[in-house]
């Protein structure tokens, strides 16, 4: 789902929208408990519940009961249960006493009381949902009162994150609920700030806003890299509803200007998907930089109203007038792109705003006529994240899960002994990547059907978080292979069907596999032994050891344990090991590397005997001499830390180019760099790489020297010279002598994942929002007064425990556990039509 934080956000929000639009069934989700004792004994650690305590006869309480029952299903979407507890007449305890019964509702997480709500503050469904989420997300959503508080938060966020600032006239309104529901989903991506102070709204707006209406501003603080640089602000022009907030945040998260390198008819951006037009600024190489600045200016003016793209005529062959400088693509299917000649940017903005008004009216009429089935196929269901989009588009596909054993806490350990090896997929049925991997896993199950040595199974960590935590499977998906008496092996490769199948098949064989005769060793090098792997073409590595090389053999065995499932390794240490190794011109300890079914065997002396050196050398020997760089294998070559001599091609390289480059790769300097090539037709991301190097795609093929690990300089092989070994080596000598000028120099930005991996079970830990300000907290962290008159923070008495429960679980990241609850429930409810068995 941008990067790792947005992986499931878009699909989750759409699911929540659908859940919110379904008519509530009243008391269908309201839980009943016969007594306080039964209620407190049934509380689950980490789960939130809203409880109200009522005597058996409660005249005059019918309006409140209707509202609380109507809110039960809405809160259920966020993992919060609503419970009516019947108080016996003789019970005069704190919760059932006359002063509290049906005068207050109590919010618990596990056995810990979080907040008391006067029932007059819970006057309808919106106020109930808003107040409960506000209490649970107290540390996530900052409440502020002054302009100084607002500016302090902006200054802290500059260059780091963006801010969503919301003004609501009062707490507990429908707008307040919409903001809290949006914060529940997007709170880990943006900093949410809330106020009810009209003076603060006026101080942050250039115009004179209507303080009787709710407002929302998106503050682009992440783009403000200098302390004195202000955060740009983009207001939500539509009413403050959950759908409009989600739509606004998606637009704010889209690229400011999109680079287009293909036919604009084929382009689909988030703006078009959300019913907004897309403006193309037509450019050419000579004016690209100026056109780029123009596109950015227009994009800021039209932010939230239209998307802006820059289209280079040098990359796309357009059959339009040469003097056309702007194109407009509307979201109406089948409508041709309009190519225009406009005088200035004001004309572009006027054109879009006029068109947008008409289009918005059409969209509103269409939305009123759509039924639930049509909404599932609406273009607004298309997600930004490619994995989420694929899962969303394919959500009606039935998965053949019958060949995969379902494991639970009851049968987990007993099932591990039913097969020689048990493959376990730990996943979450609401998480997009898990569902994508589950499809690959089903294909693996079909591929390995009938293999008696392997049992494929799965654990849904939504249902069994304790089991997943016990097995230390806290990040989803995780695949492990269990074998009795051995430590489980964790899969760390690509999630494709081919890669998973290879890992499971290789894990069936001991690593390293001990060979006892020369015939077995020769068969192993030819790929014929063991029989279960004879049909699979893997590079075979054979370690040959004499009786005097015990240390090297032990290191080789440990390296095999580390690489189990990822490489085919054998070991031979019989009396005739010397004769076997000398056949390939090496002496024990030695490594024999057999490629292409044993037609080529390379002998390598094992001079270093540490486990780390063995693993590093084996991984290096598995790499191709002159590889084609692809997205899956690029990390393996980057880990070498060497410069790249890389040939970019618009298709397969010619036989002559391949032959000459292979000579260079096999030559004397091969240890100094990685010689490789990239096919832009098979790996289109290469276009983006070349644009980073040159700002536009050069004529292909092009040979480059790139040192990503030292200086980031990019050198271009002279285009007038043919790609031959002699010319390349001569050019490399000039590079080393400092006689060549780099074509460009890359920035020193560290290439790290945009987000850390989600540790889902940690997010669902039994943590607790801190309701009291800590020493050093600013007044901005003080909660507002609730409509009922009580402080949103409550008093000390309101935080008493209902039982003698330990408070040790109150540490950790405040409120993070709630973030794990909503996606599980919302996604599970919506996917039940096709994935209820998950």
Tab-separated table of N, CA, C and O in Angstrom, residues 435-473:
chain	number	residue	atom	x	y	z
A	435	UNK	N	-3.325	-11.364	1.902
A	435	UNK	CA	-4.258	-11.979	0.956
A	435	UNK	C	-3.595	-12.245	-0.382
A	435	UNK	O	-3.872	-13.262	-1.037
A	436	UNK	N	-2.706	-11.331	-0.800
A	436	UNK	CA	-1.980	-11.563	-2.058
A	436	UNK	C	-1.075	-12.780	-1.942
A	436	UNK	O	-1.007	-13.616	-2.848
A	437	UNK	N	-0.373	-12.904	-0.814
A	437	UNK	CA	0.513	-14.048	-0.609
A	437	UNK	C	-0.292	-15.335	-0.462
A	437	UNK	O	0.135	-16.407	-0.903
A	438	UNK	N	-1.471	-15.234	0.129
A	438	UNK	CA	-2.310	-16.426	0.280
A	438	UNK	C	-2.671	-17.003	-1.082
A	438	UNK	O	-2.773	-18.225	-1.243
A	439	UNK	N	-2.847	-16.152	-2.086
A	439	UNK	CA	-3.144	-16.659	-3.430
A	439	UNK	C	-1.936	-17.404	-3.993
A	439	UNK	O	-2.081	-18.485	-4.577
A	440	UNK	N	-0.735	-16.838	-3.821
A	440	UNK	CA	0.465	-17.551	-4.250
A	440	UNK	C	0.608	-18.859	-3.501
A	440	UNK	O	1.004	-19.882	-4.074
A	441	UNK	N	0.268	-18.833	-2.231
A	441	UNK	CA	0.378	-20.027	-1.389
A	441	UNK	C	-0.565	-21.131	-1.884
A	441	UNK	O	-0.211	-22.313	-1.880
A	442	UNK	N	-1.757	-20.733	-2.332
A	442	UNK	CA	-2.694	-21.717	-2.900
A	442	UNK	C	-2.121	-22.338	-4.173
A	442	UNK	O	-2.279	-23.546	-4.417
A	443	UNK	N	-1.469	-21.525	-4.991
A	443	UNK	CA	-0.851	-22.062	-6.213
A	443	UNK	C	0.296	-23.007	-5.874
A	443	UNK	O	0.503	-24.018	-6.553
A	444	UNK	N	1.045	-22.682	-4.829
A	444	UNK	CA	2.109	-23.581	-4.380
A	444	UNK	C	1.506	-24.910	-3.919
A	444	UNK	O	2.038	-25.986	-4.217
A	445	UNK	N	0.392	-24.849	-3.185
A	445	UNK	CA	-0.260	-26.068	-2.706
A	445	UNK	C	-0.689	-26.957	-3.870
A	445	UNK	O	-0.543	-28.181	-3.823
A	446	UNK	N	-1.226	-26.335	-4.932
A	446	UNK	CA	-1.617	-27.114	-6.107
A	446	UNK	C	-0.394	-27.703	-6.802
A	446	UNK	O	-0.426	-28.844	-7.276
A	447	UNK	N	0.696	-26.951	-6.834
A	447	UNK	CA	1.923	-27.417	-7.483
A	447	UNK	C	2.550	-28.589	-6.722
A	447	UNK	O	3.097	-29.522	-7.333
A	448	UNK	N	2.469	-28.557	-5.405
A	448	UNK	CA	3.090	-29.602	-4.572
A	448	UNK	C	2.111	-30.687	-4.150
A	448	UNK	O	2.440	-31.502	-3.288
A	449	UNK	N	0.920	-30.675	-4.731
A	449	UNK	CA	-0.082	-31.674	-4.373
A	449	UNK	C	0.456	-33.085	-4.635
A	449	UNK	O	1.029	-33.361	-5.680
A	450	UNK	N	0.293	-33.943	-3.668
A	450	UNK	CA	0.779	-35.302	-3.801
A	450	UNK	C	2.167	-35.513	-3.254
A	450	UNK	O	2.667	-36.639	-3.227
A	451	UNK	N	2.828	-34.462	-2.807
A	451	UNK	CA	4.150	-34.595	-2.201
A	451	UNK	C	3.969	-35.021	-0.748
A	451	UNK	O	3.526	-34.226	0.093
A	452	UNK	N	4.299	-36.261	-0.399
A	452	UNK	CA	3.992	-36.749	0.954
A	452	UNK	C	4.876	-36.154	2.038
A	452	UNK	O	4.557	-36.244	3.214
A	453	UNK	N	5.968	-35.543	1.663
A	453	UNK	CA	6.893	-35.048	2.676
A	453	UNK	C	6.625	-33.640	3.153
A	453	UNK	O	7.313	-33.148	4.046
A	454	UNK	N	5.602	-32.981	2.579
A	454	UNK	CA	5.355	-31.581	2.909
A	454	UNK	C	3.878	-31.394	3.230
A	454	UNK	O	3.011	-31.852	2.482
A	455	UNK	N	3.594	-30.734	4.340
A	455	UNK	CA	2.235	-30.374	4.719
A	455	UNK	C	2.133	-28.857	4.729
A	455	UNK	O	2.866	-28.180	5.451
A	456	UNK	N	1.239	-28.302	3.908
A	456	UNK	CA	1.040	-26.861	3.869
A	456	UNK	C	-0.110	-26.480	4.792
A	456	UNK	O	-1.191	-27.095	4.744
A	457	UNK	N	0.104	-25.483	5.633
A	457	UNK	CA	-0.890	-25.085	6.617
A	457	UNK	C	-0.882	-23.567	6.759
A	457	UNK	O	-0.019	-22.876	6.216
A	458	UNK	N	-1.846	-23.049	7.524
A	458	UNK	CA	-1.945	-21.599	7.706
A	458	UNK	C	-2.534	-21.289	9.077
A	458	UNK	O	-3.329	-22.064	9.625
A	459	UNK	N	-2.133	-20.145	9.609
A	459	UNK	CA	-2.657	-19.637	10.876
A	459	UNK	C	-3.134	-18.214	10.646
A	459	UNK	O	-2.348	-17.349	10.236
A	460	UNK	N	-4.415	-17.970	10.871
A	460	UNK	CA	-4.964	-16.621	10.769
A	460	UNK	C	-4.720	-15.915	12.097
A	460	UNK	O	-5.352	-16.211	13.104
A	461	UNK	N	-3.788	-14.978	12.102
A	461	UNK	CA	-3.404	-14.308	13.343
A	461	UNK	C	-4.482	-13.359	13.842
A	461	UNK	O	-4.383	-12.866	14.975
A	462	UNK	N	-5.493	-13.079	13.029
A	462	UNK	CA	-6.662	-12.336	13.530
A	462	UNK	C	-7.380	-13.191	14.571
A	462	UNK	O	-7.812	-12.699	15.617
A	463	UNK	N	-7.507	-14.482	14.283
A	463	UNK	CA	-8.203	-15.369	15.213
A	463	UNK	C	-7.312	-15.853	16.344
A	463	UNK	O	-7.793	-16.132	17.436
A	464	UNK	N	-6.013	-15.988	16.096
A	464	UNK	CA	-5.117	-16.606	17.080
A	464	UNK	C	-3.888	-15.735	17.304
A	464	UNK	O	-2.755	-16.143	17.047
A	465	UNK	N	-4.079	-14.491	17.802
A	465	UNK	CA	-2.923	-13.624	18.040
A	465	UNK	C	-1.967	-14.177	19.087
A	465	UNK	O	-0.761	-13.951	19.014
A	466	UNK	N	-2.496	-14.908	20.077
A	466	UNK	CA	-1.630	-15.489	21.104
A	466	UNK	C	-0.673	-16.510	20.528
A	466	UNK	O	0.512	-16.554	20.876
A	467	UNK	N	-1.177	-17.358	19.617
A	467	UNK	CA	-0.336	-18.366	18.986
A	467	UNK	C	0.733	-17.697	18.124
A	467	UNK	O	1.901	-18.104	18.155
A	468	UNK	N	0.356	-16.680	17.365
A	468	UNK	CA	1.330	-15.991	16.513
A	468	UNK	C	2.388	-15.293	17.351
A	468	UNK	O	3.569	-15.300	17.000
A	469	UNK	N	1.966	-14.697	18.449
A	469	UNK	CA	2.934	-14.052	19.331
A	469	UNK	C	3.880	-15.073	19.945
A	469	UNK	O	5.089	-14.854	20.049
A	470	UNK	N	3.338	-16.232	20.318
A	470	UNK	CA	4.160	-17.296	20.899
A	470	UNK	C	5.204	-17.792	19.897
A	470	UNK	O	6.339	-18.120	20.268
A	471	UNK	N	4.835	-17.825	18.618
A	471	UNK	CA	5.763	-18.272	17.581
A	471	UNK	C	6.591	-17.115	17.019
A	471	UNK	O	7.301	-17.288	16.027
A	472	UNK	N	6.465	-15.943	17.644
A	472	UNK	CA	7.217	-14.747	17.232
A	472	UNK	C	6.930	-14.375	15.772
A	472	UNK	O	7.801	-13.902	15.051
A	473	UNK	N	5.704	-14.609	15.342
A	473	UNK	CA	5.266	-14.210	14.001
A	473	UNK	C	4.394	-12.979	14.168
A	473	UNK	O	3.174	-13.051	14.164
